[in-house]
PDB file of C-alpha atoms in Angstrom:
ATOM      1  CA  MET A  31     -14.076  26.163   5.984  1.00 52.00           C
ATOM      2  CA  GLN A  32     -15.333  26.534   2.630  1.00 56.00           C
ATOM      3  CA  SER A  33     -15.815  23.245   0.867  1.00 50.00           C
ATOM      4  CA  ASN A  34     -17.913  23.331  -2.207  1.00 52.00           C
ATOM      5  CA  SER A  35     -18.064  20.026  -3.931  1.00 51.00           C
ATOM      6  CA  SER A  36     -21.265  21.311  -5.863  1.00 54.00           C
ATOM      7  CA  ASP A  37     -20.030  24.658  -7.110  1.00 63.00           C
ATOM      8  CA  ALA A  38     -19.866  23.762 -10.860  1.00 59.00           C
ATOM      9  CA  PRO A  39     -22.934  25.016 -12.691  1.00 49.00           C
ATOM     10  CA  ALA A  40     -25.972  22.662 -12.650  1.00 48.00           C
ATOM     11  CA  SER A  41     -29.717  23.084 -12.957  1.00 38.00           C
ATOM     12  CA  THR A  42     -31.591  24.135  -9.876  1.00 35.00           C
ATOM     13  CA  ALA A  43     -35.087  22.716  -9.565  1.00 35.00           C
ATOM     14  CA  GLY A  44     -37.466  25.280  -8.283  1.00 36.00           C
ATOM     15  CA  ALA A  45     -35.101  28.178  -8.352  1.00 37.00           C
ATOM     16  CA  THR A  46     -36.202  31.500  -9.804  1.00 34.00           C
ATOM     17  CA  GLN A  47     -33.883  32.442 -12.669  1.00 34.00           C
ATOM     18  CA  THR A  48     -32.833  36.135 -12.619  1.00 32.00           C
ATOM     19  CA  PRO A  49     -30.973  37.797 -15.452  1.00 30.00           C
ATOM     20  CA  ALA A  50     -27.439  38.312 -14.494  1.00 34.00           C
ATOM     21  CA  SER A  51     -27.436  41.969 -15.706  1.00 34.00           C
ATOM     22  CA  ALA A  52     -29.812  42.692 -12.772  1.00 35.00           C
ATOM     23  CA  SER A  53     -27.638  41.175 -10.056  1.00 38.00           C
ATOM     24  CA  ALA A  54     -25.278  44.063  -9.369  1.00 40.00           C
ATOM     25  CA  GLU A  55     -28.203  46.202  -8.383  1.00 39.00           C
ATOM     26  CA  ALA A  56     -29.527  43.331  -6.288  1.00 37.00           C
ATOM     27  CA  THR A  57     -26.283  43.022  -4.258  1.00 39.00           C
ATOM     28  CA  GLY A  58     -26.505  46.727  -3.361  1.00 36.00           C
ATOM     29  CA  ARG A  59     -23.352  47.771  -5.066  1.00 33.00           C
ATOM     30  CA  ALA A  60     -21.228  47.241  -8.137  1.00 32.00           C
ATOM     31  CA  PRO A  61     -18.830  44.304  -7.993  1.00 36.00           C
ATOM     32  CA  GLY A  62     -15.351  45.505  -7.135  1.00 37.00           C
ATOM     33  CA  SER A  63     -16.100  48.985  -5.503  1.00 40.00           C
ATOM     34  CA  ALA A  64     -14.213  49.813  -2.395  1.00 39.00           C
ATOM     35  CA  ASP A  65     -17.175  51.142  -0.418  1.00 45.00           C
ATOM     36  CA  HIS A  66     -17.259  48.170   1.954  1.00 46.00           C
ATOM     37  CA  ALA A  67     -13.705  46.733   1.489  1.00 51.00           C
ATOM     38  CA  TRP A  68     -12.544  44.465   4.390  1.00 55.00           C
ATOM     39  CA  PRO A  69      -9.331  45.052   6.353  1.00 71.00           C
ATOM     40  CA  GLU A  70      -6.284  42.945   5.365  1.00 89.00           C
ATOM     41  CA  PHE A  71      -7.127  40.087   7.702  1.00 95.00           C
ATOM     42  CA  GLY A  72     -10.579  38.532   8.387  1.00 96.00           C
ATOM     43  CA  TYR A  73     -11.248  35.444  10.341  1.00 98.00           C
ATOM     44  CA  GLU A  74     -13.504  32.367   9.559  1.00 96.00           C
ATOM     45  CA  VAL A  75     -15.059  30.547  12.500  1.00 96.00           C
ATOM     46  CA  MET A  76     -17.124  27.453  12.825  1.00 93.00           C
ATOM     47  CA  PRO A  77     -20.486  27.426  14.777  1.00 95.00           C
ATOM     48  CA  PHE A  78     -19.393  25.084  17.481  1.00 94.00           C
ATOM     49  CA  LYS A  79     -19.726  25.301  21.244  1.00 94.00           C
ATOM     50  CA  GLY A  80     -17.747  27.937  22.928  1.00 97.00           C
ATOM     51  CA  ILE A  81     -16.802  29.842  19.788  1.00 97.00           C
ATOM     52  CA  PHE A  82     -18.622  32.988  20.690  1.00 98.00           C
ATOM     53  CA  GLU A  83     -16.932  33.234  24.054  1.00 98.00           C
ATOM     54  CA  SER A  84     -13.529  32.530  22.507  1.00 98.00           C
ATOM     55  CA  VAL A  85     -13.921  35.148  19.820  1.00 98.00           C
ATOM     56  CA  THR A  86     -15.302  37.866  22.167  1.00 98.00           C
ATOM     57  CA  ALA A  87     -12.541  37.199  24.681  1.00 98.00           C
ATOM     58  CA  SER A  88      -9.757  37.382  22.103  1.00 97.00           C
ATOM     59  CA  VAL A  89     -10.660  39.123  18.905  1.00 98.00           C
ATOM     60  CA  PRO A  90     -11.289  42.998  18.570  1.00 97.00           C
ATOM     61  CA  THR A  91     -14.408  44.033  16.720  1.00 97.00           C
ATOM     62  CA  ASP A  92     -12.416  45.573  13.903  1.00 96.00           C
ATOM     63  CA  VAL A  93     -11.558  42.090  12.709  1.00 97.00           C
ATOM     64  CA  PRO A  94     -14.327  40.929  10.353  1.00 97.00           C
ATOM     65  CA  LEU A  95     -15.656  37.541  10.682  1.00 98.00           C
ATOM     66  CA  THR A  96     -17.187  34.872   8.538  1.00 97.00           C
ATOM     67  CA  VAL A  97     -19.265  31.948  10.107  1.00 97.00           C
ATOM     68  CA  THR A  98     -19.219  28.614   8.311  1.00 95.00           C
ATOM     69  CA  ALA A  99     -22.157  26.452   7.592  1.00 95.00           C
ATOM     70  CA  SER A 100     -21.405  23.030   9.084  1.00 89.00           C
ATOM     71  CA  PRO A 101     -23.190  19.835   7.834  1.00 84.00           C
ATOM     72  CA  ASN A 102     -23.049  18.789  11.434  1.00 86.00           C
ATOM     73  CA  LYS A 103     -25.135  21.862  12.406  1.00 92.00           C
ATOM     74  CA  THR A 104     -28.129  23.529  10.779  1.00 96.00           C
ATOM     75  CA  ILE A 105     -28.063  26.557   8.517  1.00 97.00           C
ATOM     76  CA  GLU A 106     -30.091  28.294  11.299  1.00 98.00           C
ATOM     77  CA  ASP A 107     -27.147  27.809  13.595  1.00 97.00           C
ATOM     78  CA  THR A 108     -24.948  29.755  11.304  1.00 97.00           C
ATOM     79  CA  VAL A 109     -27.477  32.575  10.899  1.00 98.00           C
ATOM     80  CA  LYS A 110     -28.027  32.829  14.606  1.00 98.00           C
ATOM     81  CA  LEU A 111     -24.364  32.914  15.532  1.00 98.00           C
ATOM     82  CA  ALA A 112     -23.739  35.553  12.701  1.00 98.00           C
ATOM     83  CA  VAL A 113     -26.449  37.834  14.095  1.00 98.00           C
ATOM     84  CA  ARG A 114     -25.145  37.380  17.650  1.00 98.00           C
ATOM     85  CA  PHE A 115     -21.702  38.376  16.642  1.00 98.00           C
ATOM     86  CA  HIS A 116     -23.137  41.344  14.720  1.00 98.00           C
ATOM     87  CA  ALA A 117     -25.030  42.469  17.731  1.00 98.00           C
ATOM     88  CA  ASP A 118     -21.811  42.428  19.769  1.00 98.00           C
ATOM     89  CA  GLY A 119     -20.164  44.830  17.220  1.00 98.00           C
ATOM     90  CA  TYR A 120     -18.478  42.658  14.677  1.00 98.00           C
ATOM     91  CA  ARG A 121     -18.870  42.821  10.886  1.00 97.00           C
ATOM     92  CA  VAL A 122     -20.096  39.391   9.898  1.00 98.00           C
ATOM     93  CA  ALA A 123     -20.564  37.385   6.641  1.00 98.00           C
ATOM     94  CA  PRO A 124     -22.454  34.070   7.242  1.00 98.00           C
ATOM     95  CA  HIS A 125     -21.987  31.132   4.893  1.00 98.00           C
ATOM     96  CA  LEU A 126     -25.031  30.254   2.957  1.00 98.00           C
ATOM     97  CA  SER A 127     -24.597  26.572   1.836  1.00 97.00           C
ATOM     98  CA  ALA A 128     -26.948  25.806  -1.183  1.00 97.00           C
ATOM     99  CA  ARG A 129     -27.304  22.143  -0.317  1.00 96.00           C
ATOM    100  CA  MET A 130     -28.488  22.980   3.327  1.00 97.00           C
ATOM    101  CA  ILE A 131     -31.307  25.227   2.159  1.00 98.00           C
ATOM    102  CA  ARG A 132     -34.721  23.528   1.351  1.00 97.00           C
ATOM    103  CA  ASN A 133     -36.226  25.875  -1.145  1.00 98.00           C
ATOM    104  CA  ARG A 134     -36.879  29.516  -1.981  1.00 98.00           C
ATOM    105  CA  ASP A 135     -39.259  30.013   0.983  1.00 98.00           C
ATOM    106  CA  HIS A 136     -36.505  28.739   3.425  1.00 98.00           C
ATOM    107  CA  LEU A 137     -33.946  30.904   1.627  1.00 98.00           C
ATOM    108  CA  GLY A 138     -36.366  33.958   2.151  1.00 98.00           C
ATOM    109  CA  GLU A 139     -36.701  33.357   5.862  1.00 98.00           C
ATOM    110  CA  LEU A 140     -32.932  33.055   6.282  1.00 98.00           C
ATOM    111  CA  LEU A 141     -32.317  36.269   4.361  1.00 98.00           C
ATOM    112  CA  THR A 142     -35.067  38.112   6.260  1.00 98.00           C
ATOM    113  CA  ASP A 143     -33.547  36.954   9.530  1.00 98.00           C
ATOM    114  CA  LEU A 144     -30.137  38.100   8.539  1.00 98.00           C
ATOM    115  CA  GLN A 145     -31.345  41.533   7.474  1.00 98.00           C
ATOM    116  CA  THR A 146     -33.408  42.084  10.641  1.00 98.00           C
ATOM    117  CA  GLY A 147     -30.256  41.297  12.567  1.00 98.00           C
ATOM    118  CA  GLY A 148     -28.268  43.805  10.632  1.00 98.00           C
ATOM    119  CA  ILE A 149     -26.306  41.435   8.385  1.00 98.00           C
ATOM    120  CA  ARG A 150     -25.450  42.901   4.987  1.00 98.00           C
ATOM    121  CA  GLU A 151     -22.747  40.514   3.786  1.00 98.00           C
ATOM    122  CA  LEU A 152     -22.847  36.938   2.521  1.00 98.00           C
ATOM    123  CA  PHE A 153     -20.607  34.094   1.446  1.00 98.00           C
ATOM    124  CA  VAL A 154     -22.419  31.722  -0.828  1.00 98.00           C
ATOM    125  CA  ILE A 155     -21.133  28.228  -1.491  1.00 96.00           C
ATOM    126  CA  GLY A 156     -22.434  24.914  -2.885  1.00 94.00           C
ATOM    127  CA  GLY A 157     -21.679  22.905   0.082  1.00 91.00           C
ATOM    128  CA  ASP A 158     -21.197  19.244   0.842  1.00 84.00           C
ATOM    129  CA  ALA A 159     -24.517  18.084   2.268  1.00 86.00           C
ATOM    130  CA  GLU A 160     -25.432  14.765   0.673  1.00 89.00           C
ATOM    131  CA  PRO A 161     -28.280  14.459  -0.195  1.00 93.00           C
ATOM    132  CA  PRO A 162     -29.218  18.064  -0.553  1.00 93.00           C
ATOM    133  CA  ALA A 163     -31.864  19.313   1.726  1.00 94.00           C
ATOM    134  CA  GLY A 164     -34.064  20.417  -1.165  1.00 95.00           C
ATOM    135  CA  ASP A 165     -34.091  22.362  -4.411  1.00 96.00           C
ATOM    136  CA  TYR A 166     -30.606  23.894  -4.370  1.00 97.00           C
ATOM    137  CA  VAL A 167     -27.740  21.899  -5.543  1.00 95.00           C
ATOM    138  CA  ASP A 168     -25.014  24.501  -6.359  1.00 95.00           C
ATOM    139  CA  ALA A 169     -24.014  28.026  -5.449  1.00 97.00           C
ATOM    140  CA  LEU A 170     -25.122  29.458  -8.792  1.00 97.00           C
ATOM    141  CA  GLY A 171     -28.842  28.606  -8.266  1.00 97.00           C
ATOM    142  CA  LEU A 172     -28.755  30.147  -4.767  1.00 98.00           C
ATOM    143  CA  LEU A 173     -26.992  33.212  -6.055  1.00 98.00           C
ATOM    144  CA  ARG A 174     -29.705  33.688  -8.702  1.00 98.00           C
ATOM    145  CA  ASP A 175     -32.505  33.408  -6.129  1.00 98.00           C
ATOM    146  CA  ILE A 176     -30.738  35.688  -3.644  1.00 98.00           C
ATOM    147  CA  ALA A 177     -30.592  38.349  -6.361  1.00 98.00           C
ATOM    148  CA  SER A 178     -34.361  37.963  -6.979  1.00 97.00           C
ATOM    149  CA  PHE A 179     -35.287  39.098  -3.581  1.00 97.00           C
ATOM    150  CA  ASP A 180     -35.809  42.859  -2.958  1.00 94.00           C
ATOM    151  CA  LEU A 181     -32.936  43.043  -0.515  1.00 96.00           C
ATOM    152  CA  ALA A 182     -29.726  45.004  -0.682  1.00 96.00           C
ATOM    153  CA  TRP A 183     -26.382  43.356   0.251  1.00 97.00           C
ATOM    154  CA  ASP A 184     -23.029  45.174   0.594  1.00 97.00           C
ATOM    155  CA  ARG A 185     -20.748  42.164  -0.176  1.00 97.00           C
ATOM    156  CA  ILE A 186     -21.422  38.734  -1.694  1.00 98.00           C
ATOM    157  CA  GLY A 187     -18.428  36.339  -1.644  1.00 98.00           C
ATOM    158  CA  ILE A 188     -17.973  33.181  -3.668  1.00 98.00           C
ATOM    159  CA  GLY A 189     -15.395  30.455  -3.436  1.00 97.00           C
ATOM    160  CA  GLY A 190     -12.323  29.833  -5.649  1.00 96.00           C
ATOM    161  CA  TYR A 191      -9.985  26.805  -6.047  1.00 92.00           C
ATOM    162  CA  PRO A 192      -6.339  27.690  -6.933  1.00 92.00           C
ATOM    163  CA  GLU A 193      -5.309  24.100  -6.897  1.00 86.00           C
ATOM    164  CA  GLY A 194      -8.454  22.747  -8.476  1.00 85.00           C
ATOM    165  CA  HIS A 195     -11.048  20.555  -6.841  1.00 82.00           C
ATOM    166  CA  PRO A 196     -10.918  16.743  -6.496  1.00 76.00           C
ATOM    167  CA  LYS A 197     -14.479  16.304  -7.727  1.00 79.00           C
ATOM    168  CA  ILE A 198     -14.800  19.046 -10.363  1.00 86.00           C
ATOM    169  CA  ASP A 199     -12.523  19.522 -13.309  1.00 90.00           C
ATOM    170  CA  ASP A 200     -10.798  22.803 -13.809  1.00 92.00           C
ATOM    171  CA  ALA A 201     -12.857  23.864 -16.966  1.00 94.00           C
ATOM    172  CA  LYS A 202     -15.980  23.494 -15.032  1.00 94.00           C
ATOM    173  CA  LEU A 203     -14.732  25.363 -11.999  1.00 95.00           C
ATOM    174  CA  LEU A 204     -13.691  28.219 -14.311  1.00 96.00           C
ATOM    175  CA  GLN A 205     -17.166  28.132 -16.084  1.00 96.00           C
ATOM    176  CA  ALA A 206     -18.782  28.376 -12.717  1.00 96.00           C
ATOM    177  CA  LEU A 207     -16.832  31.521 -11.564  1.00 98.00           C
ATOM    178  CA  VAL A 208     -17.732  33.244 -14.844  1.00 98.00           C
ATOM    179  CA  ALA A 209     -21.298  32.507 -14.366  1.00 98.00           C
ATOM    180  CA  LYS A 210     -21.402  33.523 -10.747  1.00 98.00           C
ATOM    181  CA  GLN A 211     -19.379  36.657 -11.231  1.00 98.00           C
ATOM    182  CA  PRO A 212     -22.306  39.035 -11.947  1.00 98.00           C
ATOM    183  CA  PHE A 213     -23.870  38.059  -8.622  1.00 98.00           C
ATOM    184  CA  ALA A 214     -20.839  38.457  -6.516  1.00 98.00           C
ATOM    185  CA  THR A 215     -18.296  41.071  -5.168  1.00 97.00           C
ATOM    186  CA  HIS A 216     -15.301  39.017  -4.467  1.00 97.00           C
ATOM    187  CA  ILE A 217     -13.781  35.558  -4.470  1.00 98.00           C
ATOM    188  CA  VAL A 218     -12.394  33.821  -1.282  1.00 97.00           C
ATOM    189  CA  THR A 219      -9.832  31.085  -2.085  1.00 95.00           C
ATOM    190  CA  GLN A 220      -9.607  27.627  -0.692  1.00 90.00           C
ATOM    191  CA  ILE A 221      -6.304  27.127   1.270  1.00 86.00           C
ATOM    192  CA  CYS A 222      -3.289  26.944  -1.003  1.00 86.00           C
ATOM    193  CA  PHE A 223       0.214  26.772   0.315  1.00 82.00           C
ATOM    194  CA  SER A 224       1.772  27.830  -3.041  1.00 85.00           C
ATOM    195  CA  ALA A 225       1.731  31.628  -3.957  1.00 89.00           C
ATOM    196  CA  GLU A 226       2.891  30.602  -7.422  1.00 90.00           C
ATOM    197  CA  ALA A 227       0.045  28.252  -8.002  1.00 90.00           C
ATOM    198  CA  THR A 228      -2.358  30.896  -6.887  1.00 93.00           C
ATOM    199  CA  ALA A 229      -0.720  33.515  -9.185  1.00 93.00           C
ATOM    200  CA  THR A 230      -1.136  31.077 -12.167  1.00 93.00           C
ATOM    201  CA  TRP A 231      -4.766  30.522 -11.282  1.00 95.00           C
ATOM    202  CA  LEU A 232      -5.452  34.281 -11.014  1.00 95.00           C
ATOM    203  CA  ARG A 233      -3.965  34.814 -14.489  1.00 94.00           C
ATOM    204  CA  GLN A 234      -6.402  32.168 -15.796  1.00 95.00           C
ATOM    205  CA  LEU A 235      -9.272  33.949 -14.160  1.00 96.00           C
ATOM    206  CA  ARG A 236      -8.276  37.300 -15.605  1.00 96.00           C
ATOM    207  CA  ALA A 237      -7.831  35.764 -19.064  1.00 97.00           C
ATOM    208  CA  ALA A 238     -11.304  34.378 -18.781  1.00 97.00           C
ATOM    209  CA  GLY A 239     -12.798  37.699 -17.917  1.00 97.00           C
ATOM    210  CA  VAL A 240     -13.236  37.159 -14.257  1.00 97.00           C
ATOM    211  CA  THR A 241     -12.347  40.568 -12.700  1.00 96.00           C
ATOM    212  CA  LEU A 242     -13.468  40.185  -9.083  1.00 97.00           C
ATOM    213  CA  PRO A 243     -10.990  40.952  -6.307  1.00 95.00           C
ATOM    214  CA  VAL A 244      -9.732  37.964  -4.347  1.00 96.00           C
ATOM    215  CA  ARG A 245      -9.195  37.164  -0.703  1.00 96.00           C
ATOM    216  CA  ILE A 246      -6.440  34.604  -0.227  1.00 96.00           C
ATOM    217  CA  GLY A 247      -7.411  31.655   2.091  1.00 94.00           C
ATOM    218  CA  VAL A 248      -4.632  30.974   4.636  1.00 92.00           C
ATOM    219  CA  PRO A 249      -4.757  28.786   7.802  1.00 88.00           C
ATOM    220  CA  GLY A 250      -4.480  30.671  11.150  1.00 91.00           C
ATOM    221  CA  ALA A 251      -1.869  29.970  13.778  1.00 88.00           C
ATOM    222  CA  ILE A 252      -2.811  26.504  14.859  1.00 81.00           C
ATOM    223  CA  GLU A 253      -1.236  23.299  16.166  1.00 74.00           C
ATOM    224  CA  ARG A 254       0.297  21.176  13.414  1.00 69.00           C
ATOM    225  CA  THR A 255      -1.625  17.932  13.844  1.00 70.00           C
ATOM    226  CA  LYS A 256      -4.860  19.849  14.176  1.00 69.00           C
ATOM    227  CA  LEU A 257      -4.247  21.601  10.773  1.00 64.00           C
ATOM    228  CA  ILE A 258      -3.377  18.233   9.101  1.00 64.00           C
ATOM    229  CA  ARG A 259      -6.398  16.514  10.661  1.00 65.00           C
ATOM    230  CA  ILE A 260      -8.921  19.219  10.076  1.00 59.00           C
ATOM    231  CA  SER A 261      -7.638  20.111   6.531  1.00 55.00           C
ATOM    232  CA  SER A 262      -7.994  16.442   5.390  1.00 55.00           C
ATOM    233  CA  SER A 263     -11.573  16.233   6.807  1.00 52.00           C
ATOM    234  CA  VAL A 264     -12.958  19.490   5.266  1.00 48.00           C
ATOM    235  CA  GLY A 265     -11.549  19.294   1.688  1.00 45.00           C
ATOM    236  CA  VAL A 266      -7.998  20.683   1.563  1.00 48.00           C
ATOM    237  CA  GLY A 267      -6.347  17.295   1.353  1.00 44.00           C
ATOM    238  CA  GLU A 268      -4.694  17.958  -1.963  1.00 46.00           C
ATOM    239  CA  SER A 269      -2.807  20.849  -0.557  1.00 47.00           C
ATOM    240  CA  MET A 270      -1.719  18.885   2.423  1.00 50.00           C
ATOM    241  CA  ASN A 271      -0.775  15.856   0.344  1.00 51.00           C
ATOM    242  CA  PHE A 272       1.367  18.167  -1.792  1.00 45.00           C
ATOM    243  CA  LEU A 273       3.122  19.497   1.167  1.00 48.00           C
ATOM    244  CA  ARG A 274       3.795  16.047   2.509  1.00 50.00           C
ATOM    245  CA  LYS A 275       5.433  15.065  -0.695  1.00 44.00           C
ATOM    246  CA  GLN A 276       7.523  18.202  -0.683  1.00 42.00           C
ATOM    247  CA  GLN A 277       9.002  17.700   2.795  1.00 44.00           C
ATOM    248  CA  SER A 278      11.243  20.748   2.802  1.00 43.00           C
ATOM    249  CA  MET A 279       8.322  23.034   1.745  1.00 44.00           C
ATOM    250  CA  PHE A 280       6.057  21.309   4.281  1.00 49.00           C
ATOM    251  CA  TRP A 281       8.230  21.925   7.258  1.00 49.00           C
ATOM    252  CA  ARG A 282       9.058  25.569   6.144  1.00 50.00           C
ATOM    253  CA  PHE A 283       5.485  26.558   7.286  1.00 52.00           C
ATOM    254  CA  PHE A 284       5.888  25.046  10.659  1.00 52.00           C
ATOM    255  CA  VAL A 285       7.607  26.236  13.873  1.00 51.00           C
ATOM    256  CA  PRO A 286       8.071  24.359  17.226  1.00 55.00           C
ATOM    257  CA  GLY A 287       4.608  24.176  18.735  1.00 50.00           C
ATOM    258  CA  GLY A 288       2.574  24.612  15.526  1.00 52.00           C
ATOM    259  CA  TYR A 289       2.061  26.090  12.190  1.00 63.00           C
ATOM    260  CA  ASN A 290       2.847  29.835  11.655  1.00 71.00           C
ATOM    261  CA  PRO A 291       1.197  31.766   8.766  1.00 86.00           C
ATOM    262  CA  THR A 292       3.972  34.435   8.615  1.00 89.00           C
ATOM    263  CA  LYS A 293       6.124  32.935   5.780  1.00 84.00           C
ATOM    264  CA  LEU A 294       3.015  32.098   3.641  1.00 87.00           C
ATOM    265  CA  VAL A 295       1.495  35.561   4.119  1.00 92.00           C
ATOM    266  CA  LYS A 296       4.888  37.068   3.176  1.00 90.00           C
ATOM    267  CA  ALA A 297       5.125  34.946   0.089  1.00 89.00           C
ATOM    268  CA  TYR A 298       1.675  36.078  -0.945  1.00 92.00           C
ATOM    269  CA  ARG A 299       2.502  39.710  -0.340  1.00 90.00           C
ATOM    270  CA  LYS A 300       5.435  39.474  -2.776  1.00 89.00           C
ATOM    271  CA  HIS A 301       3.196  38.188  -5.565  1.00 86.00           C
ATOM    272  CA  PHE A 302       0.075  40.191  -5.125  1.00 87.00           C
ATOM    273  CA  SER A 303      -1.195  43.729  -4.544  1.00 79.00           C
ATOM    274  CA  ALA A 304      -4.571  45.634  -4.589  1.00 75.00           C
ATOM    275  CA  PRO A 305      -6.887  45.786  -6.478  1.00 80.00           C
ATOM    276  CA  ASP A 306      -6.359  42.121  -7.474  1.00 85.00           C
ATOM    277  CA  VAL A 307      -6.064  40.883  -3.973  1.00 91.00           C
ATOM    278  CA  GLU A 308      -7.938  42.535  -1.066  1.00 91.00           C
ATOM    279  CA  GLY A 309      -6.217  40.701   1.757  1.00 93.00           C
ATOM    280  CA  PHE A 310      -6.323  37.276   3.652  1.00 96.00           C
ATOM    281  CA  HIS A 311      -9.132  35.214   4.698  1.00 96.00           C
ATOM    282  CA  ILE A 312      -7.820  33.421   7.743  1.00 96.00           C
ATOM    283  CA  PHE A 313      -9.132  29.900   8.427  1.00 92.00           C
ATOM    284  CA  THR A 314      -8.951  29.846  12.214  1.00 92.00           C
ATOM    285  CA  PHE A 315     -10.462  26.280  12.673  1.00 88.00           C
ATOM    286  CA  ASN A 316     -11.705  27.990  15.849  1.00 92.00           C
ATOM    287  CA  SER A 317      -8.085  28.580  17.199  1.00 92.00           C
ATOM    288  CA  VAL A 318      -8.871  32.150  17.520  1.00 96.00           C
ATOM    289  CA  LYS A 319      -6.695  33.077  20.496  1.00 96.00           C
ATOM    290  CA  SER A 320      -3.443  31.880  19.029  1.00 93.00           C
ATOM    291  CA  THR A 321      -4.400  33.300  15.563  1.00 95.00           C
ATOM    292  CA  GLU A 322      -5.137  36.668  17.044  1.00 97.00           C
ATOM    293  CA  GLU A 323      -1.862  36.698  18.942  1.00 95.00           C
ATOM    294  CA  TRP A 324      -0.192  35.868  15.575  1.00 93.00           C
ATOM    295  CA  ARG A 325      -1.969  38.754  13.785  1.00 95.00           C
ATOM    296  CA  ARG A 326      -1.067  41.240  16.426  1.00 94.00           C
ATOM    297  CA  LYS A 327       2.594  40.227  16.327  1.00 92.00           C
ATOM    298  CA  MET A 328       2.537  40.348  12.454  1.00 87.00           C
ATOM    299  CA  ASN A 329       0.915  43.891  12.467  1.00 84.00           C
ATOM    300  CA  SER A 330       3.562  45.082  14.936  1.00 83.00           C
ATOM    301  CA  HIS A 331       6.531  44.412  12.669  1.00 73.00           C
TER     302      HIS A 331
END
């Protein structure tokens, strides 16, 4: 789950500053090109015990994956799992969490390990580690240093907050996206249960000159209490609190036995189309079997 309490611009001690104009070349492609576009649905998984076996048993290799960076694990755990998935045939984008990376040398080691393992896609966030592990305190500083390495990347994603962030005001969030845009190829949103709120947010982005395509963050098909518990713990409490207050809306997204993403996905499909929105970033919370069963059923209709 992306949770970027440090994504507003900040100074980054020890980070090499690279001109934004050079970043498109550094990422290996111009932002917004379709050469490496992902399928409509991609899954986010967490680097916890048993997830490799769960994914390989249930999820076909044509479903792309992202692997989170958990404060309860090391950033090396994320890298190793991403490389392992790639070796098994999956297309993978590991999370690189700025506040979990010590310095430029550490970053270089991680990037080299990823490229050696065949990884060409990244998702860069600020992260929540407190205190930070070293020099990096936000995603922008990390993006600048990634761009300064002589390495090509097909895609680099950054986070977006349609409903805002409890620790960062909206103006700073927008400023951060404008600053990060030259280093990225797309935006992945935090979970938002309102297509209308996301549409309003996207209009604000476009008015500010942010043209990156967006992947909409949606929870996978998971048990209701698990969604509420994990959402609150990883930074989407505002969305869940809103749904609790709007009881009719809250229950609209649930069915007997658990949450079902179908209604939410259909609501988003009514509001958006390419090239503004590439598709859906499914937060599985490691409930990959039930989420994959839902996706196959969704695609069969």
